[in-house]
CSV table of N, CA and C in Angstrom, one decimal:
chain,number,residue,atom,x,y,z
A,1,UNK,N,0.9,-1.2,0.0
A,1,UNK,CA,0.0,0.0,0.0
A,1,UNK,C,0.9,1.2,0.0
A,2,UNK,N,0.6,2.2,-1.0
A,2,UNK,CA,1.4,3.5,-1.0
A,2,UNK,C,0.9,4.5,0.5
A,3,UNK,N,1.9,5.5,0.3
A,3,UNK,CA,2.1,6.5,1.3
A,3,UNK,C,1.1,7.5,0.5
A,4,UNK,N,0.9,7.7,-0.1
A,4,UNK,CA,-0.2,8.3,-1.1
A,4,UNK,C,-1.7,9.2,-0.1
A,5,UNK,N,-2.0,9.9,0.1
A,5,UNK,CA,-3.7,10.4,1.0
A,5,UNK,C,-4.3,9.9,-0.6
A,6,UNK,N,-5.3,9.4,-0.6
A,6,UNK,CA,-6.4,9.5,-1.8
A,6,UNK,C,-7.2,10.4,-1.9
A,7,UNK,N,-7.5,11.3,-1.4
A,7,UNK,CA,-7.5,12.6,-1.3
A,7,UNK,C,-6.9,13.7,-2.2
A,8,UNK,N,-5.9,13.4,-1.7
A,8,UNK,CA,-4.8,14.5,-2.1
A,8,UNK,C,-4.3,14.1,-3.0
A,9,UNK,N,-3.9,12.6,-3.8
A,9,UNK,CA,-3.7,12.6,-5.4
A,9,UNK,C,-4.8,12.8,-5.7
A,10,UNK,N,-6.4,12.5,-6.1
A,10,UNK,CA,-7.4,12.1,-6.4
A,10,UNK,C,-7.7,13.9,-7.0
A,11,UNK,N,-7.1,14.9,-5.7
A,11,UNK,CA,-7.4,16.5,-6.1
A,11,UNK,C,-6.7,17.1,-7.0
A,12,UNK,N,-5.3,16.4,-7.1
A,12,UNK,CA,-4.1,16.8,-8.1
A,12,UNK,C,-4.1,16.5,-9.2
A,13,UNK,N,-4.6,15.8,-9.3
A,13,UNK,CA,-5.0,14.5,-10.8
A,13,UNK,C,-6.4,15.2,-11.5
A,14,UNK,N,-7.3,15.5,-10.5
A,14,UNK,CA,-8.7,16.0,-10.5
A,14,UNK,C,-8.2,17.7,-11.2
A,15,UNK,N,-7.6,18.8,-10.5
A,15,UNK,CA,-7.1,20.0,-10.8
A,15,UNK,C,-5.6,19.9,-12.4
A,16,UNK,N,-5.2,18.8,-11.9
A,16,UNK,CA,-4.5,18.6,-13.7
A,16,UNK,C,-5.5,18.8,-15.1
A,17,UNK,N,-6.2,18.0,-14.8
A,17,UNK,CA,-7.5,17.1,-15.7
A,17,UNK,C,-8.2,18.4,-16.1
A,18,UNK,N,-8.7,19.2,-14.7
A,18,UNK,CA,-9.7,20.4,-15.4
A,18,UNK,C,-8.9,21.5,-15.9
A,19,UNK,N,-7.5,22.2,-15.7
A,19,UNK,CA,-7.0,22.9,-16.0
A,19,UNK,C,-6.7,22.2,-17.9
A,20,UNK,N,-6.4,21.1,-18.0
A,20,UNK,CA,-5.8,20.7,-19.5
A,20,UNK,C,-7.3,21.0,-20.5
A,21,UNK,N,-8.8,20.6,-19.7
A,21,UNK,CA,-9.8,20.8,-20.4
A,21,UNK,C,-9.9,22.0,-20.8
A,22,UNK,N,-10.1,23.1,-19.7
A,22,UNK,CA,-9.9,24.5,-20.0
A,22,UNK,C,-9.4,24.5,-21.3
A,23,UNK,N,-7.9,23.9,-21.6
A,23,UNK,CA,-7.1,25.1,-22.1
A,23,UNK,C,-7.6,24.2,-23.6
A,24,UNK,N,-8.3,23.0,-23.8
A,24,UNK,CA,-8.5,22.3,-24.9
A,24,UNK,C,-9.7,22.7,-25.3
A,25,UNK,N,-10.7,23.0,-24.7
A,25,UNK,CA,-11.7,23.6,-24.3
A,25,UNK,C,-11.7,25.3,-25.2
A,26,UNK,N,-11.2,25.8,-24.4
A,26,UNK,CA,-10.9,27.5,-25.1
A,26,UNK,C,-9.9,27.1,-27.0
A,27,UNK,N,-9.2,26.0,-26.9
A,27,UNK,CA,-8.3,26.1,-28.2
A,27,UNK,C,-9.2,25.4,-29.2
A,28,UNK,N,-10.3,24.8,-28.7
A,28,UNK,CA,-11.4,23.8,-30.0
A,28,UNK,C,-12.2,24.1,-30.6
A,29,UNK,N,-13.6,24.6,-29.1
A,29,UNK,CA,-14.7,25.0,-29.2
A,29,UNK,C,-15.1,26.3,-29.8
A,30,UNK,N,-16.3,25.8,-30.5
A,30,UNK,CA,-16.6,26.8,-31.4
A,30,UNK,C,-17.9,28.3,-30.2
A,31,UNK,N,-18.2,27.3,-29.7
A,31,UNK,CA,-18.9,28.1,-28.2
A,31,UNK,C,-18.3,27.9,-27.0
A,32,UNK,N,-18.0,29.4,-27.0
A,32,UNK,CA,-16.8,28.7,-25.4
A,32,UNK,C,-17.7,28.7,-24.2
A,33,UNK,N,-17.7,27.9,-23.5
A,33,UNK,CA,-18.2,27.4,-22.3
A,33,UNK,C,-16.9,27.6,-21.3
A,34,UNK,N,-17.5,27.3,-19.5
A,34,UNK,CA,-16.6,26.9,-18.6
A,34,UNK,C,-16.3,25.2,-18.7
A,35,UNK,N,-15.6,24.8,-18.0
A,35,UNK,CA,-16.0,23.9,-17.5
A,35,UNK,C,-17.2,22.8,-17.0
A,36,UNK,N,-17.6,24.0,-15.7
A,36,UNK,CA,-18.7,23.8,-14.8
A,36,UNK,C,-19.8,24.0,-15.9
A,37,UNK,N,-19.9,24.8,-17.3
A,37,UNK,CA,-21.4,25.5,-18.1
A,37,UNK,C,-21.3,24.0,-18.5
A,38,UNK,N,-20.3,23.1,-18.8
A,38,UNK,CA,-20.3,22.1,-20.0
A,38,UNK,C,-20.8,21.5,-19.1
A,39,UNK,N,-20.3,20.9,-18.0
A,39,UNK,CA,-21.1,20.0,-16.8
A,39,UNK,C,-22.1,20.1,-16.6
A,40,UNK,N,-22.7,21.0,-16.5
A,40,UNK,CA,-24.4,21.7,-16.3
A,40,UNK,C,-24.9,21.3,-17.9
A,41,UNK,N,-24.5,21.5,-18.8
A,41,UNK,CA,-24.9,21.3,-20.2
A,41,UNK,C,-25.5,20.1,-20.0
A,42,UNK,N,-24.4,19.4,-19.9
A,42,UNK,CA,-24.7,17.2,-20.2
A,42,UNK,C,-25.4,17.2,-19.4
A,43,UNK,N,-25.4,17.8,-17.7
A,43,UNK,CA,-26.8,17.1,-17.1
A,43,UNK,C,-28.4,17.1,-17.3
A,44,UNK,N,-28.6,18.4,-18.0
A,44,UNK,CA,-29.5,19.0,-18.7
A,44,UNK,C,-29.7,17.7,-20.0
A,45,UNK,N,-28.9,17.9,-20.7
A,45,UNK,CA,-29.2,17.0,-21.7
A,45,UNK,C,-29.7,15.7,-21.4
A,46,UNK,N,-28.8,15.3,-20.6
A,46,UNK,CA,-29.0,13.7,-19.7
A,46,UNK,C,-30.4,13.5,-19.0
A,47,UNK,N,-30.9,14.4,-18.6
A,47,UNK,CA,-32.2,14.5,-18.3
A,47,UNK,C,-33.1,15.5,-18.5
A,48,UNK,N,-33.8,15.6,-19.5
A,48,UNK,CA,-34.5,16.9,-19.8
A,48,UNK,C,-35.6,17.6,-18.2
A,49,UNK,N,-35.8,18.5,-18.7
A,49,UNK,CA,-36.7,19.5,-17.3
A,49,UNK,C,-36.5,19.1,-15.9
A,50,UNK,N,-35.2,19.7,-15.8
A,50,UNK,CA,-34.0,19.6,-15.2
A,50,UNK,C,-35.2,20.7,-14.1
A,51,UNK,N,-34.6,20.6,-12.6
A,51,UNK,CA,-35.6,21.7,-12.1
A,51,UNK,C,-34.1,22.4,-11.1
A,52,UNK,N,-34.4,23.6,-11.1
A,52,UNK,CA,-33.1,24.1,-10.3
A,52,UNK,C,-32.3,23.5,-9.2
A,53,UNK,N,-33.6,23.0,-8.1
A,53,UNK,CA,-32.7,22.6,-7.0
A,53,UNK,C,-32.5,21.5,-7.1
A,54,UNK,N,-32.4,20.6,-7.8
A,54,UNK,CA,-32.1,19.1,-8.4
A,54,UNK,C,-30.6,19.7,-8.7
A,55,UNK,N,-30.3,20.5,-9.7
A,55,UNK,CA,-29.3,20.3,-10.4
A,55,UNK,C,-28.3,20.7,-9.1
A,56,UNK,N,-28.6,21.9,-8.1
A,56,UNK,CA,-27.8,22.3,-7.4
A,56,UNK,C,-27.5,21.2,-6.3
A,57,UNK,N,-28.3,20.6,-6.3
A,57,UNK,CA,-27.8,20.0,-4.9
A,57,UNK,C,-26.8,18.5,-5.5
A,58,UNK,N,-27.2,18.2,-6.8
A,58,UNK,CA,-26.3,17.1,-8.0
A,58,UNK,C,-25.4,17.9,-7.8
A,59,UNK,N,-24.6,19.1,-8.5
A,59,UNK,CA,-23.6,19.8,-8.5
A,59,UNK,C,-22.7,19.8,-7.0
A,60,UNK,N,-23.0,20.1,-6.2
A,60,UNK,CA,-22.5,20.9,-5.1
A,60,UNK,C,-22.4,22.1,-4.8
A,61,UNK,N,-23.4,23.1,-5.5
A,61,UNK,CA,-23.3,24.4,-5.7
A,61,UNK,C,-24.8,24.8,-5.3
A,62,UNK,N,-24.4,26.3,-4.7
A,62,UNK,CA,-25.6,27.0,-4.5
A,62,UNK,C,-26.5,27.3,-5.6
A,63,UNK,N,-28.0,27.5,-5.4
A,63,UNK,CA,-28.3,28.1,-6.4
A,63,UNK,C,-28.5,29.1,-6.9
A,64,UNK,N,-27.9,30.3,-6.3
A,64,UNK,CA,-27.5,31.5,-7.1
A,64,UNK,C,-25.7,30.6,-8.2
A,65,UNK,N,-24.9,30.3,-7.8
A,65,UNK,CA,-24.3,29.7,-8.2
A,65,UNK,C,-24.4,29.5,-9.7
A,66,UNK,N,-25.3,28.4,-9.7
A,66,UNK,CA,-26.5,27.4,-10.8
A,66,UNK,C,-27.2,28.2,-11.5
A,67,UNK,N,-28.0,29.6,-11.4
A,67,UNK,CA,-28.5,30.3,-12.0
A,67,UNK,C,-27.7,31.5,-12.7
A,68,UNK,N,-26.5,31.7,-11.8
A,68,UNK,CA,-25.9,32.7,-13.1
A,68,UNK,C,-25.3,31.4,-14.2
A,69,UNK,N,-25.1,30.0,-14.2
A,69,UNK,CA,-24.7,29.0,-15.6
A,69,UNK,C,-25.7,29.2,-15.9
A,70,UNK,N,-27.1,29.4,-15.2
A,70,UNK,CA,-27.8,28.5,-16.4
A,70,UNK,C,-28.3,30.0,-17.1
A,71,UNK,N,-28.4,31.3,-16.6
A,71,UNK,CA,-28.4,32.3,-17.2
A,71,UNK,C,-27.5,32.4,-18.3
A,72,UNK,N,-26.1,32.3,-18.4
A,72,UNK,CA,-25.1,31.9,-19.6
A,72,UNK,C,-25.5,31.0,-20.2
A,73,UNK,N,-25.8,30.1,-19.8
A,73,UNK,CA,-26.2,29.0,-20.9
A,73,UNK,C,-27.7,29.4,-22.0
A,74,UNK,N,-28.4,30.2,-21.4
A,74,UNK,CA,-29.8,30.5,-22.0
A,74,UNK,C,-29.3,31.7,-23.1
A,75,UNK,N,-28.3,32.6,-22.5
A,75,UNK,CA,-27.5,33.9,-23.4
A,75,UNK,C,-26.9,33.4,-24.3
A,76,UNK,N,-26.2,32.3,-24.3
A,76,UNK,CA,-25.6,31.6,-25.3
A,76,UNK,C,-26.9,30.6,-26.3
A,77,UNK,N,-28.0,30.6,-25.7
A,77,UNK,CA,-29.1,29.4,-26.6
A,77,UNK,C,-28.7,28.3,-26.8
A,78,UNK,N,-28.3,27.6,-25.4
A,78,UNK,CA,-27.9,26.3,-25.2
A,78,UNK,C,-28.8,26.1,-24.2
A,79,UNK,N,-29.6,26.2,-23.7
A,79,UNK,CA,-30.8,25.9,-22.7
A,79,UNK,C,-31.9,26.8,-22.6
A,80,UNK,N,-32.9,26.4,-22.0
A,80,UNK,CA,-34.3,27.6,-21.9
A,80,UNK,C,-34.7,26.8,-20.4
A,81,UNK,N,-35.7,28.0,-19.8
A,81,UNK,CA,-36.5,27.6,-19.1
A,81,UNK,C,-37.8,27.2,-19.4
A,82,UNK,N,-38.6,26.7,-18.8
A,82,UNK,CA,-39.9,27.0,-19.5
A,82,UNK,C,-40.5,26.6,-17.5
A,83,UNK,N,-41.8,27.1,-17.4
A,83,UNK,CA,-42.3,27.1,-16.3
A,83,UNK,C,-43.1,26.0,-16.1
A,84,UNK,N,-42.3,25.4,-15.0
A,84,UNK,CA,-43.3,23.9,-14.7
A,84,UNK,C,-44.7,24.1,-14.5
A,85,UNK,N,-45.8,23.4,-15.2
A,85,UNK,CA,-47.1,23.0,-15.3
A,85,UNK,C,-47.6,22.8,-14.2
A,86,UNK,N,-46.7,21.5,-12.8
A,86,UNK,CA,-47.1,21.2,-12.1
A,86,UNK,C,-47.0,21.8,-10.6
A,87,UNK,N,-46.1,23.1,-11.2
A,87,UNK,CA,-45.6,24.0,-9.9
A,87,UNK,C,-45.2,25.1,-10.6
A,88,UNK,N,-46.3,26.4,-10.7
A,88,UNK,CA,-45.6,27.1,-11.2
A,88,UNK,C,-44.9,28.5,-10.5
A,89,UNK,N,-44.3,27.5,-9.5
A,89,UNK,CA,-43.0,28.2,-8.6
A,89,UNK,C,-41.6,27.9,-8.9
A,90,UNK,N,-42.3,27.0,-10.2
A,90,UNK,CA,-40.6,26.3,-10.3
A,90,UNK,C,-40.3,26.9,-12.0
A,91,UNK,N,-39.1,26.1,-12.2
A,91,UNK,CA,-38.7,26.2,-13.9
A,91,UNK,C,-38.1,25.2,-14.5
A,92,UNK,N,-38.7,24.6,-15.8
A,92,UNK,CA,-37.9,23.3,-15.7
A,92,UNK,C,-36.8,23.9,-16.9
A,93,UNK,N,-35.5,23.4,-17.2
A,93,UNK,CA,-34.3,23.2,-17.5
A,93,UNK,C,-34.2,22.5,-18.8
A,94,UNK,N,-34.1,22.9,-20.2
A,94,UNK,CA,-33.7,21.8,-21.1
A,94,UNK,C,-32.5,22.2,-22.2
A,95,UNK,N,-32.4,21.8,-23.0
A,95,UNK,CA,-31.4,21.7,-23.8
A,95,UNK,C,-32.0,22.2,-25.0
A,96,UNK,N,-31.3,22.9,-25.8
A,96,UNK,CA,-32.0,23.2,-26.9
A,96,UNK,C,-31.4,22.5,-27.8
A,97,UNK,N,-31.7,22.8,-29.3
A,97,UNK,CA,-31.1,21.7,-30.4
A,97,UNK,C,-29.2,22.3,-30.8
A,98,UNK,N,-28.6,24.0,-30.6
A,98,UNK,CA,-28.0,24.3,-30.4
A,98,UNK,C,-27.0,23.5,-29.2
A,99,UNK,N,-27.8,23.5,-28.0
A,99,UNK,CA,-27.0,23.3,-26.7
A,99,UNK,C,-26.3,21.4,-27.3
A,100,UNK,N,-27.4,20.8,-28.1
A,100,UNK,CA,-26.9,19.5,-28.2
A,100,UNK,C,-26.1,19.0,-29.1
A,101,UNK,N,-25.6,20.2,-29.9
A,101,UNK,CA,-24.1,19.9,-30.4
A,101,UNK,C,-23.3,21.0,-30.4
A,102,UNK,N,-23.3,21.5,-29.5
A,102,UNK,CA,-22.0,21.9,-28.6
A,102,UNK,C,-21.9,20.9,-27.4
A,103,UNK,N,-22.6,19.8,-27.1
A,103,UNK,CA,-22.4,19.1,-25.8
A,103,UNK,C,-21.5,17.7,-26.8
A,104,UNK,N,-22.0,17.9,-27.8
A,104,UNK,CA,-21.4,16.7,-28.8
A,104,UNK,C,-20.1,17.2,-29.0
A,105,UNK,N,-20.1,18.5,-29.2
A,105,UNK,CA,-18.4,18.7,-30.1
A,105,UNK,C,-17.7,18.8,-28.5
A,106,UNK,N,-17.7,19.4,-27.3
A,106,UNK,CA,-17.1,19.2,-25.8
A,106,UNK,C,-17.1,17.7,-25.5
A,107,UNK,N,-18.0,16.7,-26.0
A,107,UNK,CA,-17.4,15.4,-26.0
A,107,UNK,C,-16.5,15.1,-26.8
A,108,UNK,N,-16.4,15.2,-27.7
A,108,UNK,CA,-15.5,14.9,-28.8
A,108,UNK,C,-14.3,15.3,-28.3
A,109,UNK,N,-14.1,17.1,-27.7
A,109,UNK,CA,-12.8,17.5,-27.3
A,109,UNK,C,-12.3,16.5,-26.3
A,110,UNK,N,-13.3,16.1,-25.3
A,110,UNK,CA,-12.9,15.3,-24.0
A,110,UNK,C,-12.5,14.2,-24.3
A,111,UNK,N,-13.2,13.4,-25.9
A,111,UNK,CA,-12.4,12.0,-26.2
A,111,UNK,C,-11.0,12.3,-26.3
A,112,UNK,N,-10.6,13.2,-27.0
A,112,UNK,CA,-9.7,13.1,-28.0
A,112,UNK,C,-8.6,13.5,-26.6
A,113,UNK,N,-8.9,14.3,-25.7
A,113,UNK,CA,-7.6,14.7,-24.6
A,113,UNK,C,-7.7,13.4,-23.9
A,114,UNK,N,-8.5,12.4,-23.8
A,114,UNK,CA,-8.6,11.0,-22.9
A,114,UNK,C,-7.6,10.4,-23.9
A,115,UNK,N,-7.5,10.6,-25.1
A,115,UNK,CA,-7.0,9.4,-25.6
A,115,UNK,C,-5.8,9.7,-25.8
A,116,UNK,N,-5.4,10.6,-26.1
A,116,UNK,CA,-4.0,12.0,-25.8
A,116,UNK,C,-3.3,10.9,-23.9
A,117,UNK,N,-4.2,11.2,-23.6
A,117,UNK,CA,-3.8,10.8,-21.9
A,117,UNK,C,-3.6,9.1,-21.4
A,118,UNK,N,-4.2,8.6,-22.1
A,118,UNK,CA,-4.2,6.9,-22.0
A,118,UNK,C,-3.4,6.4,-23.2
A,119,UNK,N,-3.2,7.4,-24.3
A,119,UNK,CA,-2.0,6.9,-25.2
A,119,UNK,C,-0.7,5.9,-24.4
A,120,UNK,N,-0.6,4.6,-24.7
A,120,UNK,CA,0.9,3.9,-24.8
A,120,UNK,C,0.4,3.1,-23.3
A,121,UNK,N,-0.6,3.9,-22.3
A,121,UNK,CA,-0.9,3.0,-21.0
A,121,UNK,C,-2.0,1.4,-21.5
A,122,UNK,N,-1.2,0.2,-21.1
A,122,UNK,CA,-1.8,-1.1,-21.9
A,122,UNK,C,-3.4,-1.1,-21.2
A,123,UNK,N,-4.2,-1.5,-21.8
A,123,UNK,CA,-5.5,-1.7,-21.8
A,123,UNK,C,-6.4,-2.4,-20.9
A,124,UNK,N,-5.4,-3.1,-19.9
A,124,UNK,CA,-6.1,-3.8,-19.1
A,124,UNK,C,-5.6,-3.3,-17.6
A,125,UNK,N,-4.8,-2.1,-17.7
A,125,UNK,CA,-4.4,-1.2,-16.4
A,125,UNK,C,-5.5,0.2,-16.7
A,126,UNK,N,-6.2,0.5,-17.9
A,126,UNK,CA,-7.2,1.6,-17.9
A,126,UNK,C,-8.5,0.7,-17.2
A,127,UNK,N,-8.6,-0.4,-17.7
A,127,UNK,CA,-9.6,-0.9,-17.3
A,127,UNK,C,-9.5,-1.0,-15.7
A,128,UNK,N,-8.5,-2.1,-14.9
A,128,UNK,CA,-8.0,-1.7,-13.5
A,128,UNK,C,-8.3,-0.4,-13.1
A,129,UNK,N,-8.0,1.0,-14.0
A,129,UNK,CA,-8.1,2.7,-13.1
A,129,UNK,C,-9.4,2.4,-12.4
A,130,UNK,N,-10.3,2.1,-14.3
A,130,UNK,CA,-11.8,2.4,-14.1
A,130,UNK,C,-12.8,1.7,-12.8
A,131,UNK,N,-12.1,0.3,-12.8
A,131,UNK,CA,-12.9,-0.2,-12.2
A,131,UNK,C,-12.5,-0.2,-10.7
A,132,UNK,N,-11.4,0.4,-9.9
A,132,UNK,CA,-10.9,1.0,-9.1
A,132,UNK,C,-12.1,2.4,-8.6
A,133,UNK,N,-11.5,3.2,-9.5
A,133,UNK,CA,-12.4,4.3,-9.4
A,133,UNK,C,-14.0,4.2,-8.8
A,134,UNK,N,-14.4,3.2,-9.8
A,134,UNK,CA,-16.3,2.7,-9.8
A,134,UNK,C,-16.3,2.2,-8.2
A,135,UNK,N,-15.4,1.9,-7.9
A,135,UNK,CA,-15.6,0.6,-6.4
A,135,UNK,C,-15.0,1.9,-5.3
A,136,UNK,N,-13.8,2.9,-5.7
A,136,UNK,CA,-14.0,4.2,-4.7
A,136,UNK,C,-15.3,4.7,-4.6
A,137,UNK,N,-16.1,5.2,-5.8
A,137,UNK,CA,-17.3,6.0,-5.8
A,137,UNK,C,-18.6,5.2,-5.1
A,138,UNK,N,-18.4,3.5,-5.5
A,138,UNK,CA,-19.8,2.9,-5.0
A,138,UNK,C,-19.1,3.4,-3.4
A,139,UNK,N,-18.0,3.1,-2.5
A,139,UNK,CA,-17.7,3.2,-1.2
A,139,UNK,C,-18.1,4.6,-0.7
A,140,UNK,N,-18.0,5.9,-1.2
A,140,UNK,CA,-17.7,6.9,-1.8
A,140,UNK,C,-19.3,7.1,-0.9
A,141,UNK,N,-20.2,6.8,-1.8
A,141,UNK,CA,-21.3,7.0,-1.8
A,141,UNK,C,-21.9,6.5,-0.5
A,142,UNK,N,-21.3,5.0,0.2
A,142,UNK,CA,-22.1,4.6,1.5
A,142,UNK,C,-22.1,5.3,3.1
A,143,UNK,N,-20.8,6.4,2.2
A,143,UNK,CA,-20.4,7.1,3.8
A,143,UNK,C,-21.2,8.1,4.2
């Protein structure tokens, strides 16, 4: 067993990873996003009528936080609100046909720096990361 915190690689490796997207991110995309706008994007996509305090409390962010993205994301016409039917206290969250390929071409960037990054590592130690990783996050999740 390493001297390693999992923690503390886990954040280093985590803060590598976002800074390299940024900078692939700003050098690709034809809509520049953050990070965090592209994260908010795919969840939106991933589940349509998305409702504010769903997404915030998924995130880890406040919802003033969550509403200046999703205000950028609506200025850019990569999402709308529309007023839920069943509450109209709320607003549900979607994706427009815009937002869904810009979420395609930010995948595409994210393949190509994955593969950039697992280049020459053999195939059955990516698989080991992954399934490492999956068995942190199921433990992750019971605490």
């Amino acid at each position: 067993m390493t001297n390693e915190l999992l923690g503390t690689t886990v954040g280093k490796l985590r803060n590598k990873l976002h800074r390299l997207m940024k900078q692939r991110y700003a050098a690709e995309a034809e809509v520049k996003l953050t990070v965090e706008e592209f994260i908010l994007l795919n969840m939106i996509e991933a589940q349509t009528d998305q409702i504010l305090q769903n997404i915030a409390i998924a995130t880890g962010k406040n919802k003033s936080v969550v509403m200046r993205m999703i205000d950028s994301l609506e200025e850019k016409g990569l999402a709308k609100r529309t007023v839920n039917p069943e509450d109209r206290r709320e607003n549900l969250l979607s994706i427009t046909e815009k937002g869904i390929e810009v979420v395609a071409q930010y995948q595409a960037i994210e393949k190509r720096l994955s593969s950039d990054l697992l280049e020459g590592i053999p195939a059955d130690e990516v698989a080991t990361f992954f399934r490492v990783v999956d068995l942190i996050t199921q433990r992750a999740n019971r605490l």
